[in-house]
Amino acid sequence: MDIPGFVDLQVNGHKGIDFSSPQLTEEDFVFACKALIREGTAAFLPTIITSSATTFERNLRLMANCMGRDDLTNALLGFHVEGPFISEKDGARGAHNSEWVRKPDTGFLDKLYKWSGERIKLLTISADVEGAADLCRHATSELGITVSLGHHLATGEELDKAADAGARALTHLGNGIPRLLPRHHNPLWAGLANDRLSAMMIADGHHIPPSVIKTIIRTKGVSRVIVVSDASPIAGLPPGEYNTLGNEVILEESGRLYNPETGYLVGSSSTMLDCMNYLGSLDLLTDDELMQVGFFNPLQLIDVDSPVVLNESPSLIERKEGKFVLK
């Protein structure tokens, strides 16, 4: 079956536009969304990361106002809120600002949901913080939000407890963790071993090596793998030095985007088209399986019917000589 393009559940911005910036405007947001669509992403979740309450309210309301536009309706599926209920620990916290990290709080989640116009489709929380299971239960049962687990140092038992409370996925498995981990007891092994949690992975060629990508696919099975770009606001810009998501960063010619002080990656510079072609180059999946992990599985995770995007989105890509290319 042909698909109109790819579905991306984690897009932090594009073409220099930061969806978490307190200076975000509707004009800039629409510009970034349309540019992303032109580059092969048929539908996506604008993602806002750990921010101040003021920025959360301002930006969620602003972006929600744009979701009713006729030229964006079928492309904007809702929001991914990544944080603020994540680990405070270095490494696990990633590029998120520690000042705005919060302990699980159902009251604040209700505010986020209201500010979003009830459009939050995906919420990333840490499984190892006190109150995570209660927050997860509230998000899934009361609000109908899909919960994914990440930016943590969670044990297998903590992942099980969150899955019991309704969590369904792992956010960018293999990332959002420290460089050095205990050899056997760590969140990567625990996440791979949990059969109830699907794995989102950043297949941009920088975040995780081919051996880890292969291991995720083999352990989870194709039906429980979702490719995301984790595109930073720098995605789509030329190599150089930038400030993004509160970090001074370098974008290399290779596409690697990192903070030179910490060495940590700060999101990716890739679109879903880039990620899917990199994944395809590894010869791990058939064409049908590539479409499953890049289109059908993301929609299924957030409970969106595939026909909505299939039938109502323009065709953006085609498959030629073993690659996905823009039409």
XYZ file of N, CA, C and O in Angstrom, residues 51-200:
600
model
N 9.226 23.114 30.030
C 9.232 24.582 29.930
C 8.623 25.182 31.186
O 8.103 24.466 32.058
N 8.654 26.505 31.281
C 7.971 27.185 32.379
C 6.466 27.084 32.169
O 5.988 26.867 31.044
N 5.712 27.256 33.221
C 4.252 27.211 33.112
C 3.761 28.286 32.143
O 2.827 28.054 31.354
N 4.406 29.451 32.177
C 4.001 30.550 31.291
C 4.182 30.161 29.828
O 3.297 30.412 28.989
N 5.320 29.541 29.508
C 5.575 29.132 28.121
C 4.658 28.003 27.706
O 4.146 27.988 26.582
N 4.452 27.037 28.596
C 3.509 25.960 28.278
C 2.140 26.535 27.899
O 1.560 26.178 26.864
N 1.618 27.410 28.731
C 0.287 27.947 28.465
C 0.267 28.741 27.164
O -0.608 28.552 26.306
N 1.238 29.626 27.004
C 1.285 30.484 25.816
C 1.408 29.661 24.534
O 0.640 29.843 23.580
N 2.369 28.742 24.498
C 2.663 28.046 23.251
C 1.629 26.980 22.918
O 1.305 26.780 21.745
N 1.123 26.275 23.916
C 0.084 25.285 23.628
C -1.160 25.967 23.078
O -1.766 25.492 22.102
N -1.558 27.088 23.674
C -2.731 27.820 23.159
C -2.472 28.330 21.744
O -3.330 28.222 20.860
N -1.278 28.872 21.524
C -0.929 29.430 20.216
C -0.964 28.346 19.135
O -1.584 28.527 18.071
N -0.313 27.211 19.403
C -0.277 26.146 18.401
C -1.633 25.494 18.219
O -2.013 25.132 17.092
N -2.402 25.372 19.292
C -3.745 24.797 19.185
C -4.634 25.652 18.288
O -5.467 25.124 17.538
N -4.441 26.963 18.348
C -5.225 27.855 17.485
C -4.981 27.579 16.006
O -5.851 27.814 15.167
N -3.782 27.109 15.691
C -3.427 26.844 14.289
C -3.921 25.490 13.804
O -3.947 25.231 12.590
N -4.292 24.635 14.719
C -4.669 23.276 14.335
C -6.022 23.218 13.632
O -6.362 22.205 13.029
N -6.774 24.277 13.697
C -8.041 24.310 12.995
C -7.960 24.832 11.575
O -8.955 24.863 10.847
N -6.774 25.244 11.144
C -6.604 25.771 9.791
C -6.860 24.677 8.755
O -6.399 23.545 8.897
N -7.547 25.036 7.692
C -7.857 24.059 6.645
C -6.601 23.473 6.017
O -6.583 22.309 5.620
N -5.538 24.292 5.910
C -4.321 23.812 5.252
C -3.407 23.016 6.180
O -2.365 22.525 5.757
N -3.813 22.856 7.442
C -2.998 22.084 8.381
C -3.776 20.999 9.122
O -3.188 20.179 9.830
N -5.083 20.978 8.951
C -5.937 20.098 9.749
C -5.491 18.648 9.722
O -5.395 17.983 10.757
N -5.222 18.097 8.566
C -4.899 16.685 8.459
C -3.459 16.375 8.844
O -3.107 15.219 9.070
N -2.627 17.402 8.918
C -1.212 17.184 9.229
C -0.925 17.264 10.723
O -0.059 16.555 11.230
N -1.622 18.122 11.439
C -1.364 18.310 12.863
C -2.311 17.422 13.664
O -3.507 17.687 13.754
N -1.765 16.361 14.237
C -2.581 15.341 14.893
C -2.799 15.613 16.372
O -3.541 14.896 17.034
N -2.160 16.636 16.912
C -2.210 16.927 18.340
C -0.815 17.263 18.822
O 0.056 17.605 18.023
N -0.596 17.148 20.129
C 0.689 17.507 20.718
C 1.388 16.314 21.354
O 0.751 15.398 21.867
N 2.720 16.372 21.333
C 3.539 15.536 22.189
C 4.130 16.472 23.242
O 4.865 17.401 22.905
N 3.794 16.246 24.501
C 4.380 17.005 25.600
C 5.461 16.133 26.228
O 5.171 15.099 26.838
N 6.711 16.531 26.049
C 7.856 15.761 26.529
C 8.373 16.441 27.792
O 9.108 17.412 27.745
N 7.977 15.915 28.945
C 8.231 16.575 30.213
C 6.955 17.291 30.646
O 5.933 17.176 29.983
N 6.963 18.032 31.721
C 8.112 18.321 32.591
C 8.330 17.269 33.682
O 9.187 17.431 34.532
N 7.554 16.171 33.625
C 7.583 15.166 34.689
C 8.657 14.114 34.389
O 8.362 12.943 34.130
N 9.925 14.562 34.405
C 11.035 13.680 34.050
C 12.097 13.714 35.149
O 11.996 14.489 36.100
N 13.117 12.893 34.979
C 14.199 12.833 35.956
C 14.991 14.140 35.979
O 15.236 14.757 34.944
N 15.407 14.530 37.183
C 16.255 15.713 37.336
C 17.727 15.391 37.116
O 18.550 16.305 37.000
N 18.073 14.111 37.022
C 19.469 13.708 37.009
C 20.138 14.004 35.669
O 19.540 13.823 34.610
N 21.387 14.461 35.740
C 22.159 14.719 34.529
C 22.251 13.446 33.701
O 22.359 12.346 34.231
N 22.255 13.609 32.396
C 22.279 12.446 31.512
C 20.884 11.980 31.203
O 20.451 11.990 30.049
N 20.140 11.606 32.233
C 18.747 11.194 32.026
C 17.897 12.390 31.597
O 16.984 12.252 30.784
N 18.202 13.552 32.147
C 17.414 14.751 31.834
C 17.653 15.229 30.403
O 16.811 15.904 29.799
N 18.823 14.895 29.828
C 19.132 15.313 28.468
C 19.277 16.823 28.381
O 19.853 17.464 29.256
N 18.697 17.414 27.321
C 18.815 18.848 27.087
C 17.739 19.653 27.811
O 17.669 20.874 27.660
N 16.895 18.993 28.615
C 15.815 19.695 29.305
C 16.369 20.526 30.461
O 17.296 20.102 31.164
N 15.791 21.700 30.664
C 16.239 22.630 31.699
C 15.781 22.133 33.071
O 14.581 21.964 33.316
N 16.741 21.905 33.978
C 16.418 21.369 35.306
C 15.524 22.309 36.109
O 14.780 21.869 36.992
N 15.579 23.601 35.793
C 14.778 24.591 36.530
C 13.287 24.337 36.384
O 12.497 24.662 37.286
N 12.883 23.736 35.269
C 11.458 23.571 34.991
C 10.963 22.134 35.130
O 9.795 21.856 34.869
N 11.850 21.229 35.538
C 11.422 19.851 35.782
C 10.482 19.836 36.988
O 10.720 20.507 37.995
N 9.404 19.071 36.889
C 8.404 18.982 37.963
C 8.210 17.536 38.400
O 8.355 16.611 37.603
N 7.806 17.373 39.644
C 7.366 16.059 40.099
C 5.975 15.797 39.513
O 5.238 16.743 39.209
N 5.606 14.527 39.319
C 4.281 14.217 38.771
C 3.181 14.951 39.522
O 3.148 14.957 40.759
N 2.294 15.576 38.752
C 1.258 16.446 39.315
C 0.055 16.381 38.393
O 0.053 16.976 37.308
N -0.979 15.666 38.809
C -2.161 15.517 37.947
C -2.855 16.857 37.722
O -3.420 17.090 36.655
N -2.797 17.733 38.714
C -3.414 19.047 38.552
C -2.740 19.854 37.459
O -3.414 20.506 36.643
N -1.410 19.804 37.413
C -0.702 20.544 36.366
C -0.917 19.884 35.010
O -1.025 20.583 33.993
N -0.997 18.566 34.973
C -1.289 17.894 33.707
C -2.665 18.313 33.193
O -2.836 18.548 31.985
N -3.619 18.447 34.079
C -4.952 18.906 33.666
C -4.881 20.303 33.051
O -5.589 20.613 32.083
N -4.026 21.153 33.621
C -3.848 22.490 33.047
C -3.253 22.407 31.649
O -3.704 23.098 30.729
N -2.219 21.580 31.502
C -1.611 21.413 30.178
C -2.652 20.953 29.163
O -2.694 21.443 28.026
N -3.472 20.002 29.572
C -4.501 19.454 28.687
C -5.507 20.530 28.286
O -5.897 20.640 27.111
N -5.882 21.361 29.233
C -6.813 22.461 28.940
C -6.168 23.469 28.007
O -6.779 23.906 27.022
N -4.919 23.865 28.281
C -4.239 24.855 27.440
C -4.073 24.345 26.005
O -4.040 25.124 25.061
N -3.967 23.035 25.845
C -3.774 22.448 24.519
C -5.078 22.317 23.740
O -5.063 21.832 22.600
N -6.186 22.744 24.340
C -7.479 22.525 23.704
C -7.840 21.047 23.682
O -8.529 20.570 22.771
N -7.366 20.312 24.697
C -7.583 18.861 24.824
C -7.002 18.102 23.640
O -7.539 17.101 23.189
N -5.832 18.574 23.171
C -5.208 17.968 21.990
C -3.889 17.254 22.304
O -3.156 16.921 21.379
N -3.572 17.029 23.561
C -2.360 16.260 23.868
C -2.626 14.799 23.522
O -3.534 14.168 24.061
N -1.834 14.264 22.607
C -1.974 12.863 22.195
C -0.906 11.973 22.819
O -1.109 10.766 22.950
N 0.241 12.560 23.165
C 1.366 11.780 23.681
C 2.058 12.565 24.785
O 2.316 13.765 24.629
N 2.351 11.881 25.892
C 3.020 12.502 27.036
C 4.206 11.637 27.429
O 4.060 10.439 27.665
N 5.393 12.240 27.471
C 6.575 11.532 27.953
C 6.820 11.872 29.411
O 6.934 13.046 29.774
N 6.895 10.835 30.257
C 7.230 10.997 31.666
C 8.326 9.989 32.020
O 8.561 9.026 31.298
N 8.975 10.220 33.146
C 9.956 9.266 33.648
C 9.258 8.242 34.526
O 8.403 8.595 35.351
N 9.648 6.986 34.386
C 9.020 5.920 35.163
C 9.596 5.805 36.566
O 9.013 5.119 37.419
N 10.729 6.460 36.824
C 11.418 6.261 38.102
C 11.231 7.404 39.089
O 11.953 7.486 40.086
N 10.273 8.299 38.822
C 10.018 9.383 39.768
C 8.774 9.058 40.585
O 7.839 8.415 40.099
N 8.775 9.490 41.825
C 7.656 9.187 42.717
C 6.357 9.774 42.176
O 6.301 10.948 41.807
N 5.333 8.947 42.100
C 4.034 9.396 41.595
C 3.841 9.149 40.118
O 2.790 9.494 39.563
N 4.826 8.532 39.449
C 4.737 8.313 38.002
C 3.547 7.430 37.639
O 2.831 7.700 36.671
N 3.334 6.370 38.391
C 2.235 5.449 38.071
C 0.879 6.142 38.201
O -0.007 5.963 37.353
N 0.708 6.948 39.252
C -0.566 7.659 39.428
C -0.799 8.656 38.296
O -1.923 8.794 37.794
N 0.265 9.360 37.902
C 0.141 10.316 36.796
C -0.203 9.589 35.502
O -1.045 10.042 34.720
N 0.453 8.468 35.294
C 0.217 7.663 34.097
C -1.235 7.192 34.053
O -1.898 7.270 33.014
N -1.721 6.712 35.170
C -3.109 6.224 35.250
C -4.095 7.356 34.952
O -5.091 7.173 34.239
N -3.835 8.536 35.482
C -4.712 9.679 35.257
C -4.687 10.085 33.790
O -5.741 10.350 33.180
N -3.491 10.149 33.206
C -3.358 10.573 31.806
C -4.076 9.621 30.873
O -4.781 10.043 29.943
N -3.913 8.328 31.104
C -4.488 7.347 30.180
C -5.973 7.130 30.410
O -6.756 7.109 29.457
N -6.383 6.993 31.668
C -7.773 6.654 31.985
C -8.709 7.853 31.943
O -9.835 7.760 31.453
N -8.230 8.982 32.460
C -9.097 10.161 32.572
C -9.026 11.077 31.347
O -10.032 11.699 30.975
N -7.860 11.163 30.721
C -7.674 12.123 29.635
C -7.498 11.468 28.264
O -7.528 12.163 27.248
N -7.284 10.166 28.221
C -7.122 9.478 26.939
C -5.808 9.786 26.241
O -5.707 9.708 25.013
N -4.767 10.125 27.021
C -3.451 10.445 26.469
C -2.593 9.182 26.457
O -2.580 8.422 27.430
N -1.880 8.948 25.378
C -0.910 7.860 25.338
C 0.327 8.288 26.118
O 0.875 9.365 25.876
N 0.764 7.444 27.045
C 1.946 7.756 27.851
C 3.135 6.934 27.375
O 3.040 5.722 27.168
N 4.255 7.635 27.193
C 5.514 6.999 26.843
C 6.528 7.325 27.939
O 6.446 8.378 28.583
N 7.474 6.434 28.147
C 8.417 6.540 29.257
C 9.813 6.846 28.747
O 10.278 6.214 27.795
N 10.472 7.816 29.375
C 11.815 8.167 28.936
C 12.440 9.215 29.823
O 11.839 9.669 30.797
N 13.679 9.595 29.516
C 14.443 10.542 30.319
C 14.486 10.077 31.773
O 14.167 10.827 32.696
N 14.865 8.822 31.944
C 14.874 8.220 33.277
C 16.003 7.202 33.408
O 16.704 6.884 32.445
N 16.140 6.682 34.627
C 17.065 5.587 34.917
C 16.248 4.418 35.480
O 16.654 3.759 36.432
N 15.120 4.168 34.883
C 14.137 3.236 35.429
C 14.623 1.791 35.408
O 15.313 1.348 34.489
N 14.212 1.062 36.434
C 14.451 -0.375 36.511
C 13.323 -1.119 35.797
O 12.284 -0.541 35.447
N 13.523 -2.424 35.625
C 12.472 -3.243 35.029
C 11.198 -3.203 35.845
O 10.089 -3.163 35.292
N 11.329 -3.199 37.163
C 10.153 -3.160 38.038
C 9.397 -1.838 37.881
O 8.157 -1.816 37.861
N 10.133 -0.737 37.752
C 9.478 0.568 37.580
C 8.777 0.659 36.232
O 7.695 1.246 36.120
N 9.373 0.079 35.189
C 8.708 0.055 33.890
C 7.441 -0.791 33.951
O 6.407 -0.431 33.370
N 7.509 -1.917 34.656
C 6.323 -2.769 34.798
C 5.198 -2.032 35.514
O 4.028 -2.126 35.132
N 5.547 -1.292 36.554
C 4.536 -0.559 37.316
C 3.864 0.498 36.433
O 2.639 0.668 36.473
N 4.654 1.183 35.605
C 4.087 2.184 34.700
C 3.232 1.525 33.624
O 2.171 2.044 33.242
N 3.680 0.378 33.110
C 2.889 -0.340 32.110
C 1.579 -0.823 32.714
O 0.526 -0.794 32.056
N 1.619 -1.267 33.966
C 0.383 -1.659 34.663
C -0.580 -0.488 34.740
O -1.811 -0.674 34.720
N -0.032 0.736 34.830
C -0.859 1.945 34.955
C -1.273 2.501 33.599
O -1.942 3.536 33.535
N -0.867 1.823 32.503
C -1.348 2.236 31.187
C -0.314 2.732 30.211
O -0.636 3.020 29.056
N 0.958 2.866 30.620
C 2.000 3.323 29.685
C 2.134 2.317 28.548
O 2.017 1.105 28.743
N 2.425 2.841 27.351
C 2.438 1.973 26.168
C 3.732 2.021 25.370
O 3.910 1.236 24.440
N 4.628 2.929 25.688
C 5.808 3.080 24.828
C 7.010 3.599 25.603
O 6.915 3.968 26.778
N 8.136 3.619 24.903
C 9.394 4.153 25.412
C 9.850 5.256 24.466
O 9.926 5.046 23.261
N 10.123 6.423 25.007
C 10.528 7.563 24.194
C 12.008 7.459 23.832
O 12.847 7.232 24.694
N 12.317 7.613 22.554
C 13.665 7.514 21.985
C 14.554 6.557 22.780
O 15.546 6.944 23.393
N 14.191 5.272 22.726
C 14.935 4.247 23.443
C 16.406 4.265 23.007
O 16.711 4.303 21.822
N 17.294 4.231 23.999
C 18.733 4.318 23.725
C 19.275 5.718 23.871
O 20.493 5.922 23.831
N 18.387 6.692 24.054
C 18.787 8.083 24.275
C 18.068 8.619 25.507
O 17.192 7.969 26.052
N 18.460 9.813 25.954
C 17.908 10.328 27.202
C 18.407 9.527 28.395
O 17.715 9.371 29.403
N 19.641 9.016 28.276
C 20.290 8.278 29.353
C 21.758 8.722 29.412
O 22.287 9.244 28.437
N 22.426 8.507 30.559
C 23.833 8.896 30.664
C 24.723 8.084 29.725
O 24.354 6.995 29.268
N 25.915 8.602 29.468
C 26.871 7.885 28.626
C 27.286 6.557 29.252
O 27.454 5.560 28.561
N 27.493 6.555 30.566
C 27.942 5.353 31.268
C 26.814 4.818 32.140
O 26.186 5.570 32.891
N 26.575 3.506 32.037
C 25.495 2.857 32.768
C 26.013 1.570 33.401
O 26.991 0.980 32.928
N 25.337 1.078 34.450
C 25.672 -0.250 34.962
C 25.569 -1.286 33.841
O 24.688 -1.182 32.979
N 26.439 -2.256 33.869
C 26.566 -3.191 32.753
C 25.272 -3.938 32.421
O 24.927 -4.098 31.257
N 24.550 -4.397 33.461
C 23.360 -5.214 33.212
C 22.062 -4.543 33.644
O 21.037 -4.685 32.978
N 22.101 -3.860 34.767
C 20.870 -3.272 35.303
C 20.794 -1.799 34.891
O 21.322 -0.915 35.567
N 20.144 -1.550 33.765
C 20.031 -0.184 33.258
C 18.751 -0.043 32.442
O 18.120 -1.041 32.061
N 18.318 1.198 32.168
C 17.026 1.403 31.496
C 16.993 0.926 30.048
O 15.902 0.668 29.523
N 18.138 0.810 29.393
C 18.136 0.311 28.015
C 17.783 -1.171 27.981
O 16.887 -1.586 27.237
N 18.477 -1.978 28.781
C 18.152 -3.400 28.829
C 16.727 -3.611 29.329
O 15.979 -4.450 28.789
N 16.346 -2.872 30.371
C 14.992 -3.027 30.927
C 13.931 -2.680 29.894
O 12.900 -3.356 29.781
N 14.173 -1.630 29.126
C 13.221 -1.239 28.086
C 13.124 -2.257 26.979
O 12.032 -2.582 26.496
N 14.272 -2.799 26.546
C 14.269 -3.823 25.509
C 13.515 -5.064 25.966
O 12.811 -5.708 25.182
N 13.637 -5.399 27.238
C 13.057 -6.641 27.749
C 11.558 -6.549 28.009
O 10.894 -7.582 28.136
N 11.028 -5.346 28.091
C 9.607 -5.204 28.431
C 8.740 -5.394 27.189
O 8.742 -4.557 26.284
N 7.999 -6.486 27.152
C 7.207 -6.831 25.966
C 5.948 -5.995 25.806
O 5.303 -6.045 24.765
N 5.580 -5.239 26.831
C 4.356 -4.438 26.738
C 4.591 -3.033 26.196
O 3.634 -2.330 25.857
N 5.845 -2.623 26.119
C 6.154 -1.252 25.734
C 6.769 -1.197 24.341
O 7.819 -1.801 24.092
N 6.105 -0.484 23.427
C 6.670 -0.256 22.102
C 7.864 0.693 22.223
O 7.967 1.458 23.189
N 8.740 0.644 21.240
C 9.951 1.470 21.286
C 9.931 2.507 20.185
O 9.858 2.170 19.002
N 9.991 3.778 20.564
C 10.275 4.833 19.607
C 11.787 4.954 19.508
O 12.481 4.889 20.530
